[in-house]
Coordinates of C-alpha atoms in Angstrom, one line a residue:
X173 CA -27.5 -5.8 29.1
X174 CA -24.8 -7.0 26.8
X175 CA -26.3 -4.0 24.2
X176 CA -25.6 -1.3 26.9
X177 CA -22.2 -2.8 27.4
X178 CA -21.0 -2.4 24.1
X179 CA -22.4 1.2 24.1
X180 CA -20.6 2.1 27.0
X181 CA -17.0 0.9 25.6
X182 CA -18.0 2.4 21.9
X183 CA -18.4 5.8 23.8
X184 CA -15.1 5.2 26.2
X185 CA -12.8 4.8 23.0
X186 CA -14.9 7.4 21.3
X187 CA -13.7 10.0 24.1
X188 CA -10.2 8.6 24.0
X189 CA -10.2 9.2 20.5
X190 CA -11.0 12.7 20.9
X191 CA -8.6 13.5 23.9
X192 CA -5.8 12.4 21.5
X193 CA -7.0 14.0 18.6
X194 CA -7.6 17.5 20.2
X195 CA -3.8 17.1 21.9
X196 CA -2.3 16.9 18.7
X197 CA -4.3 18.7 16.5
X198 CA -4.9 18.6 12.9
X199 CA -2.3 19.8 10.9
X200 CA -1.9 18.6 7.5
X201 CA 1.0 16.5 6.8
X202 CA 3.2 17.5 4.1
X203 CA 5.2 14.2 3.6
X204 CA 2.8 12.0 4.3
X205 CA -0.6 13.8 2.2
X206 CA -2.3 12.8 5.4
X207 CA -3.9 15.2 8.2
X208 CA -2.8 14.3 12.2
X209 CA -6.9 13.4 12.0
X210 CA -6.3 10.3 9.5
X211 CA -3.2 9.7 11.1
X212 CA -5.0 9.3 14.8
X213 CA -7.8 7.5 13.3
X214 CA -5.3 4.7 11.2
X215 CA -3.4 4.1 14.6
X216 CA -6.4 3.1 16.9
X217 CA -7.9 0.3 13.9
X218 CA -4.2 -1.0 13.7
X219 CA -3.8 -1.1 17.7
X220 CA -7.5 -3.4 17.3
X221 CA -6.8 -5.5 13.9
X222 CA -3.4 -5.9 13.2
X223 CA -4.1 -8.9 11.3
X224 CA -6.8 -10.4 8.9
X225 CA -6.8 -13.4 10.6
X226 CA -6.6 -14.1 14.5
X227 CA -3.1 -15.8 15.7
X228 CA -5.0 -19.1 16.0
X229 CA -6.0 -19.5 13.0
X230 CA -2.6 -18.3 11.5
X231 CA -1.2 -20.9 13.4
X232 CA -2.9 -23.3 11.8
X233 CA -2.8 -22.4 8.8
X234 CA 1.2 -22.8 9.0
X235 CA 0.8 -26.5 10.7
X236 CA 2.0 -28.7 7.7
X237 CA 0.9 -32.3 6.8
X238 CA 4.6 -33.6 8.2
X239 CA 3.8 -32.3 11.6
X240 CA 0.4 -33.5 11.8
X241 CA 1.1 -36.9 10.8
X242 CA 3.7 -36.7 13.5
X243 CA 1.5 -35.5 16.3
X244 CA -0.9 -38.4 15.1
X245 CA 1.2 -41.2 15.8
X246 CA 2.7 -39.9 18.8
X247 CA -0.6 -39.6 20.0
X248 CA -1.7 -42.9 19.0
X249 CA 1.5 -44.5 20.3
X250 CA 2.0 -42.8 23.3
X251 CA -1.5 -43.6 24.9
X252 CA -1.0 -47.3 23.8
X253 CA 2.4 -47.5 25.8
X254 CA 0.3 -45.8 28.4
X255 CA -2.4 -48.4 28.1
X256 CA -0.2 -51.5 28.0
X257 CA 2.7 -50.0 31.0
X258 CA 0.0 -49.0 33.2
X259 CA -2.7 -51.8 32.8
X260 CA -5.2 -49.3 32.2
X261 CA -7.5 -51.6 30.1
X262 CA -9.0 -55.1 30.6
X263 CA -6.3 -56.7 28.5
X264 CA -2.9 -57.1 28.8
X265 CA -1.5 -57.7 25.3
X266 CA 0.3 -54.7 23.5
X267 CA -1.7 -55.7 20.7
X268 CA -4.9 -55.1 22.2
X269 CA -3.7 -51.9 23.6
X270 CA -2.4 -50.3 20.4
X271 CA -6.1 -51.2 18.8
X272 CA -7.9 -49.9 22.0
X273 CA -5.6 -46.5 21.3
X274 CA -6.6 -46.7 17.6
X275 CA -10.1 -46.7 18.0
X276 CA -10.0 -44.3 20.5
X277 CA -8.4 -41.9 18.8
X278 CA -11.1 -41.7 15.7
X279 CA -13.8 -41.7 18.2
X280 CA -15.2 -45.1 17.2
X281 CA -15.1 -46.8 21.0
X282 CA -16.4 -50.6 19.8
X283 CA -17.0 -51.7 23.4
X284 CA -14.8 -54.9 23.0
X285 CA -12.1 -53.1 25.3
X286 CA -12.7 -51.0 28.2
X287 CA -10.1 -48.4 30.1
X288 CA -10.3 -48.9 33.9
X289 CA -9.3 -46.4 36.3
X290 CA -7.2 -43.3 35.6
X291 CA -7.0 -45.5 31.8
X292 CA -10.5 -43.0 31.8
X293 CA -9.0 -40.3 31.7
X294 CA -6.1 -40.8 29.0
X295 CA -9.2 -42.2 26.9
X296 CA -10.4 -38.6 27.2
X297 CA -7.7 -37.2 26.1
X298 CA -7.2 -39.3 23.5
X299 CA -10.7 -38.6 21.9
X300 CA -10.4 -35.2 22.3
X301 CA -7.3 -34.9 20.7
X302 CA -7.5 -37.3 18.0
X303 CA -11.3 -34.9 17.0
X304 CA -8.9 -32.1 16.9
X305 CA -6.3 -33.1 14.3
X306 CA -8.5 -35.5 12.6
X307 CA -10.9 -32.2 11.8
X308 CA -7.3 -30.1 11.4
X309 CA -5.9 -32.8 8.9
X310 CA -9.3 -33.4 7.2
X311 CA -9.9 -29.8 6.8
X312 CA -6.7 -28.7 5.3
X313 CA -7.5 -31.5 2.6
X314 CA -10.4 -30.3 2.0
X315 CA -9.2 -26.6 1.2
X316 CA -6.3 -27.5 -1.0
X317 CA -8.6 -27.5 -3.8
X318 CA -10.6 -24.4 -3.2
X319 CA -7.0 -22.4 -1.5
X320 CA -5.6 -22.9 -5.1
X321 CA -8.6 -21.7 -6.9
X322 CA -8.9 -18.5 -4.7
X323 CA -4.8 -17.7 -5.4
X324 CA -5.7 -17.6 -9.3
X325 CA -8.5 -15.8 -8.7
X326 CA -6.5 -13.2 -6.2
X327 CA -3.6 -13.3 -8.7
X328 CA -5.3 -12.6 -11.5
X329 CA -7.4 -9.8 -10.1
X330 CA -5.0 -7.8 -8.5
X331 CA -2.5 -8.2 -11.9
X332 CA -5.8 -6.8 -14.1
X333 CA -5.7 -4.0 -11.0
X334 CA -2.2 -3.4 -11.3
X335 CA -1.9 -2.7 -14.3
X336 CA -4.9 -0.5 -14.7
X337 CA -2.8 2.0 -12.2
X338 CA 0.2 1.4 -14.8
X339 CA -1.4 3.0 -17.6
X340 CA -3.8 5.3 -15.6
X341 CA 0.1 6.5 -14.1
X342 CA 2.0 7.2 -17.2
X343 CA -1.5 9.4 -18.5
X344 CA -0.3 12.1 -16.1
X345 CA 2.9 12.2 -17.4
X346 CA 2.3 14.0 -20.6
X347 CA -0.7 16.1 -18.6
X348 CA 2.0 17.2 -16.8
X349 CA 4.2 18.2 -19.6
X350 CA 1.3 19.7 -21.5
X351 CA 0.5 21.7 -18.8
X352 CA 4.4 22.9 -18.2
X353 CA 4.7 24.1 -21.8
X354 CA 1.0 25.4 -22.0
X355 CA 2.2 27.7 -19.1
X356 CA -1.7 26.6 -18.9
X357 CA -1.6 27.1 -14.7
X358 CA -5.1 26.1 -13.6
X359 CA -5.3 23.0 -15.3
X360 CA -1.5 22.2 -13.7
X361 CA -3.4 22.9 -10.7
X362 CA -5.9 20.5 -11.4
X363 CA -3.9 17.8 -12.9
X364 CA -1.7 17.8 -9.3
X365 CA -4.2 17.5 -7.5
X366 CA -5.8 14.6 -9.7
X367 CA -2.2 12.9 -9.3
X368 CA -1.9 13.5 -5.6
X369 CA -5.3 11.8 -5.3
X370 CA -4.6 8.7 -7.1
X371 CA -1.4 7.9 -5.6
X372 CA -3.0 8.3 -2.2
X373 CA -5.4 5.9 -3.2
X374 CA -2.6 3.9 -4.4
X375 CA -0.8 3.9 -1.2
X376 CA -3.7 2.8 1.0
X377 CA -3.7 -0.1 -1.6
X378 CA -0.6 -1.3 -2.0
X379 CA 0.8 -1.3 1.8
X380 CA -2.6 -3.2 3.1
X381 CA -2.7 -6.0 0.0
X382 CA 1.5 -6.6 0.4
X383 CA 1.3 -6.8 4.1
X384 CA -1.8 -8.6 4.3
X385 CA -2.3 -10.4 1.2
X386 CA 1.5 -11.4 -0.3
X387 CA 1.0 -9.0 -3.2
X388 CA 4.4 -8.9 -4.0
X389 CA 4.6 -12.6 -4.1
X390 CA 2.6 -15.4 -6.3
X391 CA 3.9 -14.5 -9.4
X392 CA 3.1 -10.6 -9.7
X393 CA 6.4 -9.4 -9.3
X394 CA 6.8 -8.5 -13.5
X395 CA 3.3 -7.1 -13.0
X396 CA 4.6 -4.5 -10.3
X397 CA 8.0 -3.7 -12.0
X398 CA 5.5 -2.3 -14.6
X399 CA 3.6 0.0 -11.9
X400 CA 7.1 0.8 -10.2
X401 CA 8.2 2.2 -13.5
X402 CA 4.9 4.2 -14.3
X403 CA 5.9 5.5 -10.8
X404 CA 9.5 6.4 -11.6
X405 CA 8.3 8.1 -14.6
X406 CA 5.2 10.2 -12.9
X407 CA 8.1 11.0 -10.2
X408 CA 10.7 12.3 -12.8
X409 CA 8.1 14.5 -14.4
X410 CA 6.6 15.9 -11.3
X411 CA 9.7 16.7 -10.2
X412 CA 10.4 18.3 -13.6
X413 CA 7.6 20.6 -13.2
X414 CA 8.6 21.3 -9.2
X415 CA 12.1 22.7 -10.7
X416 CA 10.3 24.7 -13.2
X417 CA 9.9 28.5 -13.1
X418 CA 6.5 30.4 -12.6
X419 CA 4.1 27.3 -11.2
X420 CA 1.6 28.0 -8.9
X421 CA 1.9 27.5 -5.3
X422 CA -1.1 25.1 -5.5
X423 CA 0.1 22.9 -8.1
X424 CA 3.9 22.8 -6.1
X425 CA 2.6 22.0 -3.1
X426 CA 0.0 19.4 -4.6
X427 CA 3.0 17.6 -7.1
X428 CA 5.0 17.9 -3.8
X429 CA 3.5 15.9 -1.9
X430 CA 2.9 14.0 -4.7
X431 CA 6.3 12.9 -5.2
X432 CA 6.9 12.7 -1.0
X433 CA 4.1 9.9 -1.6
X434 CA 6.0 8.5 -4.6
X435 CA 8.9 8.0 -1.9
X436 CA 6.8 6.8 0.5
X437 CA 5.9 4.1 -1.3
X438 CA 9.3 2.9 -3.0
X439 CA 10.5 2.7 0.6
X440 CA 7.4 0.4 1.9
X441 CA 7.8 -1.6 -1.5
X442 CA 11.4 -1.9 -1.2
X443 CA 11.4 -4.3 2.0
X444 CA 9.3 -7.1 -0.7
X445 CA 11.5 -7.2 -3.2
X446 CA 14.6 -8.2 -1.2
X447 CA 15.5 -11.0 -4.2
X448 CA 14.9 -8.6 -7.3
X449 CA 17.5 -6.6 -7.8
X450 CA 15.8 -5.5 -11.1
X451 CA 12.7 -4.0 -9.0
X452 CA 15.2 -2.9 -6.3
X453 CA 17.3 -0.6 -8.9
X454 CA 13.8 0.8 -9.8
X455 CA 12.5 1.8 -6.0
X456 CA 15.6 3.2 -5.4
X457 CA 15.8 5.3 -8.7
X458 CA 12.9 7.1 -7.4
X459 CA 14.6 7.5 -3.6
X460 CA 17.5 9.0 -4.6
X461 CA 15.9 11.5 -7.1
X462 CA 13.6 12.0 -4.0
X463 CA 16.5 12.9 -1.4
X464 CA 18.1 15.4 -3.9
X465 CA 14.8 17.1 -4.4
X466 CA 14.8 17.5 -1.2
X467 CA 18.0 19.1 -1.0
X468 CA 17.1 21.7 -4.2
X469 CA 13.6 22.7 -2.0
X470 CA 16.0 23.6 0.7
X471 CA 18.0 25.9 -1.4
X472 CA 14.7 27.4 -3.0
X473 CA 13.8 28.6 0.2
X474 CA 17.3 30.4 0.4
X475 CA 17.0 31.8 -2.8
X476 CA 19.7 29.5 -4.2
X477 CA 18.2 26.9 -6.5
X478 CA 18.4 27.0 -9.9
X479 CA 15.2 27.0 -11.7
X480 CA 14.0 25.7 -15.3
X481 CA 12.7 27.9 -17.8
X482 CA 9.8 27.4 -20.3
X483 CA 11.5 28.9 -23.4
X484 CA 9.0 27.1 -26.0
X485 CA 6.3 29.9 -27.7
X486 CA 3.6 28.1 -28.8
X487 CA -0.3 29.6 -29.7
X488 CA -1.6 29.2 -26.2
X489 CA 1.2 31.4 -24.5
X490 CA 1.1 34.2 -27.4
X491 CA -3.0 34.6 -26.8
X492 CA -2.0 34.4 -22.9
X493 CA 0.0 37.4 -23.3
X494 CA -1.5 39.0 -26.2
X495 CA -5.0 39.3 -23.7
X496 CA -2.6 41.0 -20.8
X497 CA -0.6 43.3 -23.1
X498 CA -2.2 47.0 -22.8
X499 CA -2.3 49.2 -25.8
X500 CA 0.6 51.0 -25.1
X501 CA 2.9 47.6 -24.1
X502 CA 6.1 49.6 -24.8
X503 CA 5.7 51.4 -21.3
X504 CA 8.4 50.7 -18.6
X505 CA 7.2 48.0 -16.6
X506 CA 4.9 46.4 -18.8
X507 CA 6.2 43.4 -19.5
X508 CA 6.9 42.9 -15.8
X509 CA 3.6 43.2 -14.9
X510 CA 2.4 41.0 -17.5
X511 CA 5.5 38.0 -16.6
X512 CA 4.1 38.2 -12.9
X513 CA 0.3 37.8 -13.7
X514 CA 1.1 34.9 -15.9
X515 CA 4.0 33.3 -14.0
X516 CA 6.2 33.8 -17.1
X517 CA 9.8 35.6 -17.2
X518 CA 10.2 38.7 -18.4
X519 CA 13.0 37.3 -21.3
X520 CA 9.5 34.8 -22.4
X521 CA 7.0 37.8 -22.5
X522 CA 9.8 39.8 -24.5
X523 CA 10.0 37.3 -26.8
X524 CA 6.2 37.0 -27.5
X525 CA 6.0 40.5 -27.9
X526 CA 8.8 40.0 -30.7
X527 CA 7.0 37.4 -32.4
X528 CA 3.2 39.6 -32.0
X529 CA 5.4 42.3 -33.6
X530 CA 6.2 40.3 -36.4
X531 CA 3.1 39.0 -37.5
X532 CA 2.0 42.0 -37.2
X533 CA 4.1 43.3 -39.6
X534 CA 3.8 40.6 -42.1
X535 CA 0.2 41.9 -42.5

């Protein structure tokens, strides 16, 4: 029974999920790297587990030792006054009542002094209550020991984690640049989309462990002003190669988005570092170079922008051209045709066929 139950609401938010999926479709998401699919799906587990932990057990895990001892003796005291004011025991001394209420409270019940009437029902209460914050009190004593263990542990970890993405960062940097002055195009296109793929795995990383797990506090905060940097860096460069002439569409639109998840990212971030003005200056480096690419994409489209050219001739570039250049290379139009194949200007190809021509006539 229970089994068919959980079938039947599996397949209701199952067709839910599919009403709202089909109504907005699946269009990729420039800014964001993520399709409306991903999107959809990230909503509905959020809507159903905000939170690693329940809000009970939050809540008790914020009760301090202060407030516990307080709600102890209240208890203890309160239930005695009610003991002694009310007569609800066979004894009239406050004495006897403020032992009867001690007793009580740990669940021991010696037998020596009984409640009588409704005095029955504030024992109750009393019993259960005082097996609530005894197990509350004796629990959090118990997990002192092992709740520091697990933070060095956690600490550590994520630190040797952090740092990894540091350095595996700052290896696309010169990829990148390789790439740019290679005018080497499909490995730019493969190199994007190697970048965009890391920092989306990144992302996912980063905005679950500092909103669930207090990354950004517990002593990594040097540890992330190194990753924050290796992100400035990876952003300056891709957007380097974004204002540079002749690349792909492929590798543009993969850097991109790329750099729209750099952003992304330095705008979650920013919100944890609200006392470091040090990591602050660094998230909003990458921002504001952000919002001004932004602004120079616009003017592409309008034929505006103002693009940078590869001017350096290296060996890669001269066979590049040297494999495209017909026999008869001095024919109008040539070195157009060859600049377009290659995504070169025609200035760059003119000057390669300079430099064939004089090595040519040096032999």
């Amino acid at each position: 029974m229970v089994k068919n139950k959980l079938i039947a609401h599996l397949v209701k938010w199952l067709e839910r999920l599919d009403a709202r999926i089909s109504a907005k479709g699946k269009k990729e998401n420039v800014d964001g790297g993520e399709s409306t699919l991903q999107q959809t799906f990230r909503t509905e587990l959020k809507q159903r587990n905000r939170k690693l932990t329940t809000a009970i057990g939050k809540h008790l895990d914020s009760i301090g030792y202060g407030l516990i001892a307080r709600l102890i003796i209240s208890d203890v005291l309160l239930c005695a006054f009610l003991y002694w004011f009310f007569d609800l025991i066979n004894s009239c001394s406050i004495s006897d009542a403020l032992y009867f209420s001690v007793i009580t409270f740990t669940s021991l019940g010696y037998g020596d002094v009984l409640p009588t009437g409704i005095g029955k029902l504030v024992a109750s209460f009393e019993v259960l209550s005082g097996i609530v914050l005894v197990a509350i009190f004796v629990g959090k004593l118990a997990s002192e020991r092992q709740s520091a263990l697990l933070l060095l542990l956690y600490t550590s970890e994520h630190q040797r984690r952090l740092n990894e993405f540091a350095l595996k960062a700052r290896e696309f940097v010169p990829l990148i640049d390789d790439c740019l002055e290679k005018h080497d195009h499909q490995e730019l296109i493969k190199t994007a989309k190697g970048l965009f793929k890391f920092l989306s795995s990144i992302h996912n990383y980063l905005v679950l462990q500092a909103n669930q797990g207090g990354l950004a506090h517990y002593g990594n905060n040097s540890t992330l002003r190194r990753l924050y940097k290796a992100f400035s860096s990876v952003h300056l460069m891709a957007v380097e190669a974004i204002h540079t002439f002749g690349v792909p569409l492929s590798a543009l639109n993969h850097l991109e988005r790329s750099t729209s998840k750099l952003d992304g990212m330095a705008k979650v971030m920013l919100q944890f570092h609200a006392a470091d003005p040090k990591t602050i200056a660094i998230l909003m480096q990458v921002n504001s170079r952000h919002e001004v690419l932004g602004k120079w994409i616009e003017k592409r489209k309008t034929g505006t922008a103002n693009f940078r050219y590869r001017s350096l001739i290296n060996a890669f570039v001269v066979k590049r051209v040297s494999e495209e250049l017909p026999e008869n290379y001095k024919v109008k139009g040539v070195e157009r045709a060859v600049a377009d194949k290659l995504g070169l200007t025609v200035k760059m190809v003119r000057k390669v066929i300079e430099h064939l021509e004089a090595e040519s006539s040096k032999d």
